[in-house]
Amino acid sequence: MPTTIEAAPTAPPGVLPAPGPLRVWGSRVGPFLGLVLVIATFALLTDAPERYLSAFNLRIVLSQTVIVALGAIGMTFIIVSAGIDLSVGAVIALTGVVAALSLESGWSPAVALLAAVVVGGLVGFVNGALITGLRVVPFIATLGMLGIARGVAKWLANEQTVNAPASWLNGLLVTFPEPAWLLVAPGVWITLILAVLAAITLRSTVFGRRVFALGSNEAAARACGIATDRLKLWIYSIAGLLFGLAGVMQMSRLRQGDPTVAIGTELDVIAAVVIGGASLNGGEGSILGSMIGALIMAFLRNGCQQMGWPNYIQEIIIGAIIVLAVAVDRWRSTRAV
């Protein structure tokens, strides 16, 4: 009696197959294992592990995580949609200068914060317009914006640092906040709230599902009726708003607007998102993974500082991690096809 063999279900042409359970498990658990590995390694390497693992140092690390974490939230939307933004560091510098100049001009702290965030959103909108209107690839468009934003920041600040008058904005990243029951800096709580909202948006809303669809297959998303160009404008604008808020946090940490600050921050932000399980091919990633990735970067830099390693050692390690994370991403993508 002839037997029939049912063919395994295949994905439609142009659509990547759904990841297997082992790959999903690896994407979700891998970042946590990486974080534990980094913490355990530096706890063993330092002469005083109790100091590295102390509550005081944890507060410092969490405060140091805020800027990269805010950038990583915005970058997660972009990378899931198969985009990239290399202008993050320059936007942080620009919006920090805008916030400091606003305070120096006598604007209220709330208005100065709003001005910086809006400027970040406008830069993101221009990035999206360049990508969708002029059909410039995201890598080139945002690389150009990196130079433009950095140049505008230096022009606005007259190539000098801008000392902002004291205000409540200066207390956003303090190690010992007031009131004391906050336990950690207000900026940490703001970042946590935004991360939860972003995670809900990405996973449980129509907008978030369209972002994943755009990153998985843009042509298929367009064929399904999704206005992909308008969606990209929204994605880059929302990310820009978060980069602008990161600029305010940077100004809060330095107590001044510095047009030369945050050079190379885009590498930390992209590394955090990729380490967190996002794929540079798009269609994959999570806010939780990106937050774990940001913590890994912060514990790594904190551990290097406590070891007394020079800054160039940190750069070498972070560069190697980025290459390794991208190689793992490529390996996973190859196995998925």
Tab-separated table of C-alpha atoms in Angstrom:
chain	number	residue	atom	x	y	z
A	1	MET	CA	0.000	0.000	0.000
A	2	PRO	CA	1.565	3.248	-1.082
A	3	THR	CA	2.286	5.716	1.638
A	4	THR	CA	2.140	9.447	1.317
A	5	ILE	CA	4.604	11.751	2.907
A	6	GLU	CA	3.309	15.166	3.833
A	7	ALA	CA	5.645	17.985	2.939
A	8	ALA	CA	6.858	20.120	5.795
A	9	PRO	CA	5.177	23.518	5.881
A	10	THR	CA	7.304	26.166	4.262
A	11	ALA	CA	7.266	29.899	4.576
A	12	PRO	CA	5.887	31.969	1.696
A	13	PRO	CA	8.481	33.177	-0.807
A	14	GLY	CA	10.473	36.105	0.549
A	15	VAL	CA	9.388	35.513	4.129
A	16	LEU	CA	11.856	34.117	6.641
A	17	PRO	CA	10.612	31.003	8.467
A	18	ALA	CA	9.642	31.346	12.094
A	19	PRO	CA	12.607	30.737	14.432
A	20	GLY	CA	12.720	27.371	16.147
A	21	PRO	CA	12.219	26.926	19.896
A	22	LEU	CA	15.958	26.482	20.526
A	23	ARG	CA	16.753	29.722	18.712
A	24	VAL	CA	14.005	31.588	20.569
A	25	TRP	CA	15.271	30.203	23.876
A	26	GLY	CA	18.827	31.228	23.001
A	27	SER	CA	17.744	34.753	22.048
A	28	ARG	CA	15.877	35.218	25.314
A	29	VAL	CA	18.270	33.543	27.750
A	30	GLY	CA	21.546	34.416	26.034
A	31	PRO	CA	21.629	38.093	27.100
A	32	PHE	CA	20.963	37.136	30.747
A	33	LEU	CA	23.798	34.588	30.648
A	34	GLY	CA	26.062	37.214	29.118
A	35	LEU	CA	25.220	39.668	31.909
A	36	VAL	CA	25.917	37.064	34.602
A	37	LEU	CA	29.201	36.151	32.891
A	38	VAL	CA	30.396	39.783	32.751
A	39	ILE	CA	29.480	40.436	36.401
A	40	ALA	CA	31.074	37.182	37.608
A	41	THR	CA	34.245	37.791	35.571
A	42	PHE	CA	34.915	41.260	36.968
A	43	ALA	CA	33.868	40.223	40.481
A	44	LEU	CA	36.625	37.589	40.353
A	45	LEU	CA	39.200	39.811	38.646
A	46	THR	CA	38.910	42.780	41.008
A	47	ASP	CA	40.797	42.756	44.282
A	48	ALA	CA	37.636	43.715	46.166
A	49	PRO	CA	34.627	41.834	44.721
A	50	GLU	CA	32.448	43.072	47.582
A	51	ARG	CA	33.003	46.618	46.314
A	52	TYR	CA	32.152	45.672	42.712
A	53	LEU	CA	28.948	43.957	43.859
A	54	SER	CA	28.003	46.561	46.473
A	55	ALA	CA	24.721	48.483	46.432
A	56	PHE	CA	26.690	51.712	46.028
A	57	ASN	CA	28.383	50.454	42.858
A	58	LEU	CA	25.067	49.111	41.567
A	59	ARG	CA	23.593	52.605	41.881
A	60	ILE	CA	26.529	54.004	39.907
A	61	VAL	CA	26.183	51.354	37.192
A	62	LEU	CA	22.444	51.959	36.859
A	63	SER	CA	23.035	55.698	36.505
A	64	GLN	CA	25.728	55.046	33.916
A	65	THR	CA	23.317	52.791	32.006
A	66	VAL	CA	20.625	55.437	31.500
A	67	ILE	CA	22.023	57.235	28.425
A	68	VAL	CA	22.829	54.052	26.490
A	69	ALA	CA	19.548	52.430	27.617
A	70	LEU	CA	17.429	55.342	26.343
A	71	GLY	CA	19.298	55.227	23.060
A	72	ALA	CA	18.849	51.455	22.915
A	73	ILE	CA	15.063	51.762	23.303
A	74	GLY	CA	14.882	53.977	20.229
A	75	MET	CA	17.466	51.930	18.342
A	76	THR	CA	15.481	48.731	18.980
A	77	PHE	CA	12.557	50.107	16.960
A	78	ILE	CA	14.942	51.093	14.171
A	79	ILE	CA	16.881	47.812	14.028
A	80	VAL	CA	13.724	45.674	14.255
A	81	SER	CA	12.489	47.587	11.206
A	82	ALA	CA	15.776	46.662	9.432
A	83	GLY	CA	17.181	50.178	9.741
A	84	ILE	CA	20.189	51.695	11.473
A	85	ASP	CA	21.020	55.111	12.945
A	86	LEU	CA	24.639	56.191	13.306
A	87	SER	CA	23.830	59.747	14.425
A	88	VAL	CA	22.929	58.871	18.022
A	89	GLY	CA	26.064	60.299	19.664
A	90	ALA	CA	25.896	63.535	17.690
A	91	VAL	CA	22.187	63.970	18.472
A	92	ILE	CA	22.921	63.471	22.173
A	93	ALA	CA	25.578	66.192	21.996
A	94	LEU	CA	23.277	68.531	20.052
A	95	THR	CA	20.289	68.122	22.337
A	96	GLY	CA	22.488	68.463	25.437
A	97	VAL	CA	23.717	71.804	24.096
A	98	VAL	CA	20.130	72.848	23.286
A	99	ALA	CA	19.032	72.045	26.850
A	100	ALA	CA	21.982	73.943	28.360
A	101	LEU	CA	21.448	76.979	26.104
A	102	SER	CA	17.739	76.998	26.941
A	103	LEU	CA	18.513	77.026	30.674
A	104	GLU	CA	21.164	79.708	30.161
A	105	SER	CA	18.577	81.840	28.342
A	106	GLY	CA	16.296	81.710	31.357
A	107	TRP	CA	13.813	79.114	30.139
A	108	SER	CA	12.255	76.889	32.762
A	109	PRO	CA	13.796	73.401	33.161
A	110	ALA	CA	10.629	71.744	31.850
A	111	VAL	CA	10.658	73.867	28.681
A	112	ALA	CA	14.401	73.262	28.217
A	113	LEU	CA	13.812	69.503	28.491
A	114	LEU	CA	10.934	69.714	26.015
A	115	ALA	CA	13.023	71.783	23.572
A	116	ALA	CA	15.844	69.223	23.602
A	117	VAL	CA	13.475	66.282	23.128
A	118	VAL	CA	11.662	68.043	20.262
A	119	VAL	CA	14.988	68.824	18.542
A	120	GLY	CA	15.910	65.145	18.825
A	121	GLY	CA	12.558	64.209	17.296
A	122	LEU	CA	13.078	66.672	14.427
A	123	VAL	CA	16.494	65.194	13.667
A	124	GLY	CA	14.923	61.729	13.623
A	125	PHE	CA	12.171	62.996	11.301
A	126	VAL	CA	14.785	64.413	8.906
A	127	ASN	CA	16.608	61.075	8.970
A	128	GLY	CA	13.361	59.313	8.090
A	129	ALA	CA	12.617	61.854	5.341
A	130	LEU	CA	16.076	61.372	3.804
A	131	ILE	CA	15.628	57.599	3.839
A	132	THR	CA	12.108	57.551	2.422
A	133	GLY	CA	12.118	60.687	0.266
A	134	LEU	CA	15.571	60.588	-1.301
A	135	ARG	CA	15.889	56.772	-1.091
A	136	VAL	CA	19.216	57.116	0.695
A	137	VAL	CA	20.183	53.958	2.566
A	138	PRO	CA	19.919	54.421	6.369
A	139	PHE	CA	23.657	53.872	6.872
A	140	ILE	CA	24.603	56.790	4.604
A	141	ALA	CA	21.730	59.091	5.618
A	142	THR	CA	22.444	58.829	9.332
A	143	LEU	CA	26.218	58.944	8.799
A	144	GLY	CA	25.702	62.282	7.083
A	145	MET	CA	23.410	63.415	9.901
A	146	LEU	CA	26.159	62.469	12.380
A	147	GLY	CA	28.364	65.183	10.871
A	148	ILE	CA	25.532	67.688	10.482
A	149	ALA	CA	24.270	67.354	14.061
A	150	ARG	CA	27.784	67.512	15.514
A	151	GLY	CA	28.537	70.608	13.433
A	152	VAL	CA	25.296	72.344	14.457
A	153	ALA	CA	26.033	71.555	18.115
A	154	LYS	CA	29.466	73.214	17.837
A	155	TRP	CA	27.954	76.187	16.002
A	156	LEU	CA	25.245	76.730	18.624
A	157	ALA	CA	27.771	76.406	21.477
A	158	ASN	CA	30.366	78.544	19.681
A	159	GLU	CA	32.698	75.519	19.969
A	160	GLN	CA	32.719	75.819	23.759
A	161	THR	CA	30.994	74.087	26.619
A	162	VAL	CA	27.794	75.742	27.829
A	163	ASN	CA	27.450	75.947	31.603
A	164	ALA	CA	23.814	75.507	32.548
A	165	PRO	CA	22.492	77.154	35.737
A	166	ALA	CA	21.518	74.786	38.548
A	167	SER	CA	18.050	73.273	38.238
A	168	TRP	CA	16.244	70.006	38.970
A	169	LEU	CA	17.547	68.702	35.652
A	170	ASN	CA	20.991	68.440	37.270
A	171	GLY	CA	19.627	65.840	39.689
A	172	LEU	CA	18.360	63.341	37.111
A	173	LEU	CA	21.446	61.095	37.369
A	174	VAL	CA	22.700	61.681	40.916
A	175	THR	CA	23.850	58.594	42.835
A	176	PHE	CA	21.923	59.568	45.993
A	177	PRO	CA	18.599	61.078	44.891
A	178	GLU	CA	16.281	63.308	46.854
A	179	PRO	CA	13.972	62.082	48.305
A	180	ALA	CA	15.964	59.070	49.511
A	181	TRP	CA	13.082	56.605	49.023
A	182	LEU	CA	13.705	56.767	45.278
A	183	LEU	CA	16.796	54.565	45.975
A	184	VAL	CA	18.213	55.151	42.478
A	185	ALA	CA	18.502	58.213	40.271
A	186	PRO	CA	15.240	59.617	38.832
A	187	GLY	CA	16.667	59.041	35.356
A	188	VAL	CA	16.733	55.305	36.075
A	189	TRP	CA	13.032	55.283	36.917
A	190	ILE	CA	12.212	57.369	33.828
A	191	THR	CA	14.140	54.878	31.691
A	192	LEU	CA	12.360	51.906	33.270
A	193	ILE	CA	8.932	53.433	32.648
A	194	LEU	CA	9.769	54.254	29.040
A	195	ALA	CA	11.182	50.736	28.534
A	196	VAL	CA	7.933	49.159	29.764
A	197	LEU	CA	5.841	51.430	27.528
A	198	ALA	CA	8.083	50.695	24.550
A	199	ALA	CA	7.925	46.939	25.179
A	200	ILE	CA	4.121	47.038	25.275
A	201	THR	CA	4.048	49.162	22.125
A	202	LEU	CA	6.404	46.853	20.253
A	203	ARG	CA	4.731	43.591	21.270
A	204	SER	CA	1.049	44.374	21.806
A	205	THR	CA	0.015	47.123	19.406
A	206	VAL	CA	-0.712	47.339	15.693
A	207	PHE	CA	2.172	49.791	15.360
A	208	GLY	CA	4.613	47.319	16.891
A	209	ARG	CA	3.439	44.445	14.695
A	210	ARG	CA	3.866	46.640	11.624
A	211	VAL	CA	7.441	47.439	12.738
A	212	PHE	CA	8.205	43.703	12.854
A	213	ALA	CA	6.485	43.173	9.497
A	214	LEU	CA	8.535	45.992	7.955
A	215	GLY	CA	11.765	44.475	9.224
A	216	SER	CA	10.863	40.935	8.172
A	217	ASN	CA	9.956	41.764	4.592
A	218	GLU	CA	9.323	45.334	3.432
A	219	ALA	CA	7.859	44.333	0.071
A	220	ALA	CA	5.407	41.933	1.722
A	221	ALA	CA	4.480	44.563	4.316
A	222	ARG	CA	3.783	47.072	1.534
A	223	ALA	CA	1.723	44.479	-0.340
A	224	CYS	CA	-0.348	43.993	2.825
A	225	GLY	CA	-1.304	47.638	2.771
A	226	ILE	CA	1.187	49.025	5.291
A	227	ALA	CA	2.374	52.545	4.429
A	228	THR	CA	6.035	51.680	4.899
A	229	ASP	CA	7.436	55.154	4.192
A	230	ARG	CA	5.139	56.785	6.748
A	231	LEU	CA	5.947	54.015	9.226
A	232	LYS	CA	9.684	54.698	8.841
A	233	LEU	CA	9.090	58.413	9.496
A	234	TRP	CA	7.338	57.507	12.746
A	235	ILE	CA	10.041	55.027	13.764
A	236	TYR	CA	12.954	57.427	13.234
A	237	SER	CA	11.046	60.337	14.813
A	238	ILE	CA	10.166	58.347	17.951
A	239	ALA	CA	13.765	57.152	18.219
A	240	GLY	CA	14.922	60.755	17.827
A	241	LEU	CA	12.719	61.822	20.758
A	242	LEU	CA	14.441	59.202	22.934
A	243	PHE	CA	17.885	60.280	21.710
A	244	GLY	CA	16.930	63.845	22.661
A	245	LEU	CA	15.998	62.722	26.171
A	246	ALA	CA	19.346	60.916	26.365
A	247	GLY	CA	20.969	64.248	25.515
A	248	VAL	CA	19.213	65.868	28.478
A	249	MET	CA	20.546	63.069	30.703
A	250	GLN	CA	24.038	63.677	29.328
A	251	MET	CA	23.733	67.385	30.141
A	252	SER	CA	22.498	66.440	33.617
A	253	ARG	CA	25.549	64.232	34.222
A	254	LEU	CA	28.071	66.842	33.055
A	255	ARG	CA	26.137	69.862	34.396
A	256	GLN	CA	26.891	71.507	31.074
A	257	GLY	CA	26.257	71.164	27.364
A	258	ASP	CA	29.333	69.848	25.559
A	259	PRO	CA	29.260	69.698	21.723
A	260	THR	CA	32.153	67.202	21.678
A	261	VAL	CA	30.633	64.666	24.073
A	262	ALA	CA	29.182	61.199	23.301
A	263	ILE	CA	31.569	60.431	20.437
A	264	GLY	CA	31.194	56.719	19.726
A	265	THR	CA	28.054	56.326	21.850
A	266	GLU	CA	26.262	54.976	18.781
A	267	LEU	CA	28.527	51.910	18.964
A	268	ASP	CA	27.514	51.245	22.574
A	269	VAL	CA	23.837	51.672	21.689
A	270	ILE	CA	23.966	49.393	18.643
A	271	ALA	CA	26.024	46.830	20.575
A	272	ALA	CA	23.459	46.835	23.405
A	273	VAL	CA	20.609	46.136	20.981
A	274	VAL	CA	22.484	43.400	19.074
A	275	ILE	CA	23.770	41.752	22.260
A	276	GLY	CA	20.162	41.829	23.466
A	277	GLY	CA	19.114	39.488	20.660
A	278	ALA	CA	18.073	41.863	17.871
A	279	SER	CA	19.009	40.973	14.317
A	280	LEU	CA	20.642	43.531	12.028
A	281	ASN	CA	18.594	41.899	9.243
A	282	GLY	CA	15.437	43.199	10.951
A	283	GLY	CA	12.277	41.501	12.179
A	284	GLU	CA	13.749	40.356	15.487
A	285	GLY	CA	14.517	42.029	18.810
A	286	SER	CA	13.061	43.047	22.155
A	287	ILE	CA	13.204	45.969	24.554
A	288	LEU	CA	14.044	43.656	27.486
A	289	GLY	CA	16.981	42.197	25.577
A	290	SER	CA	18.236	45.678	24.705
A	291	MET	CA	18.047	46.740	28.368
A	292	ILE	CA	20.091	43.682	29.365
A	293	GLY	CA	22.538	44.570	26.604
A	294	ALA	CA	22.835	48.127	27.962
A	295	LEU	CA	23.513	46.716	31.444
A	296	ILE	CA	26.232	44.457	30.018
A	297	MET	CA	27.919	47.480	28.429
A	298	ALA	CA	27.674	49.451	31.698
A	299	PHE	CA	29.028	46.622	33.900
A	300	LEU	CA	31.798	46.074	31.361
A	301	ARG	CA	32.924	49.721	31.429
A	302	ASN	CA	32.545	49.898	35.210
A	303	GLY	CA	34.615	46.735	35.657
A	304	CYS	CA	37.361	48.036	33.348
A	305	GLN	CA	37.479	51.296	35.321
A	306	GLN	CA	37.740	49.442	38.643
A	307	MET	CA	40.536	47.320	37.199
A	308	GLY	CA	42.345	50.503	36.257
A	309	TRP	CA	42.508	49.494	32.601
A	310	PRO	CA	43.108	52.376	30.183
A	311	ASN	CA	40.282	53.597	28.002
A	312	TYR	CA	41.702	52.063	24.842
A	313	ILE	CA	41.394	48.594	26.410
A	314	GLN	CA	37.682	49.250	26.919
A	315	GLU	CA	37.351	50.299	23.275
A	316	ILE	CA	39.114	47.126	22.088
A	317	ILE	CA	36.878	44.899	24.229
A	318	ILE	CA	33.676	46.651	23.135
A	319	GLY	CA	34.744	46.521	19.479
A	320	ALA	CA	35.429	42.793	19.782
A	321	ILE	CA	32.041	42.246	21.435
A	322	ILE	CA	30.270	44.063	18.596
A	323	VAL	CA	32.027	41.931	15.978
A	324	LEU	CA	31.250	38.751	17.951
A	325	ALA	CA	27.584	39.716	18.429
A	326	VAL	CA	27.135	40.469	14.720
A	327	ALA	CA	28.909	37.210	13.796
A	328	VAL	CA	26.540	35.281	16.066
A	329	ASP	CA	23.599	37.116	14.488
A	330	ARG	CA	24.782	36.162	10.997
A	331	TRP	CA	25.284	32.559	12.105
A	332	ARG	CA	21.756	32.399	13.505
A	333	SER	CA	20.342	33.927	10.310
A	334	THR	CA	22.192	31.393	8.167
A	335	ARG	CA	20.867	28.494	10.203
A	336	ALA	CA	17.339	29.870	10.001
A	337	VAL	CA	17.269	29.842	6.175
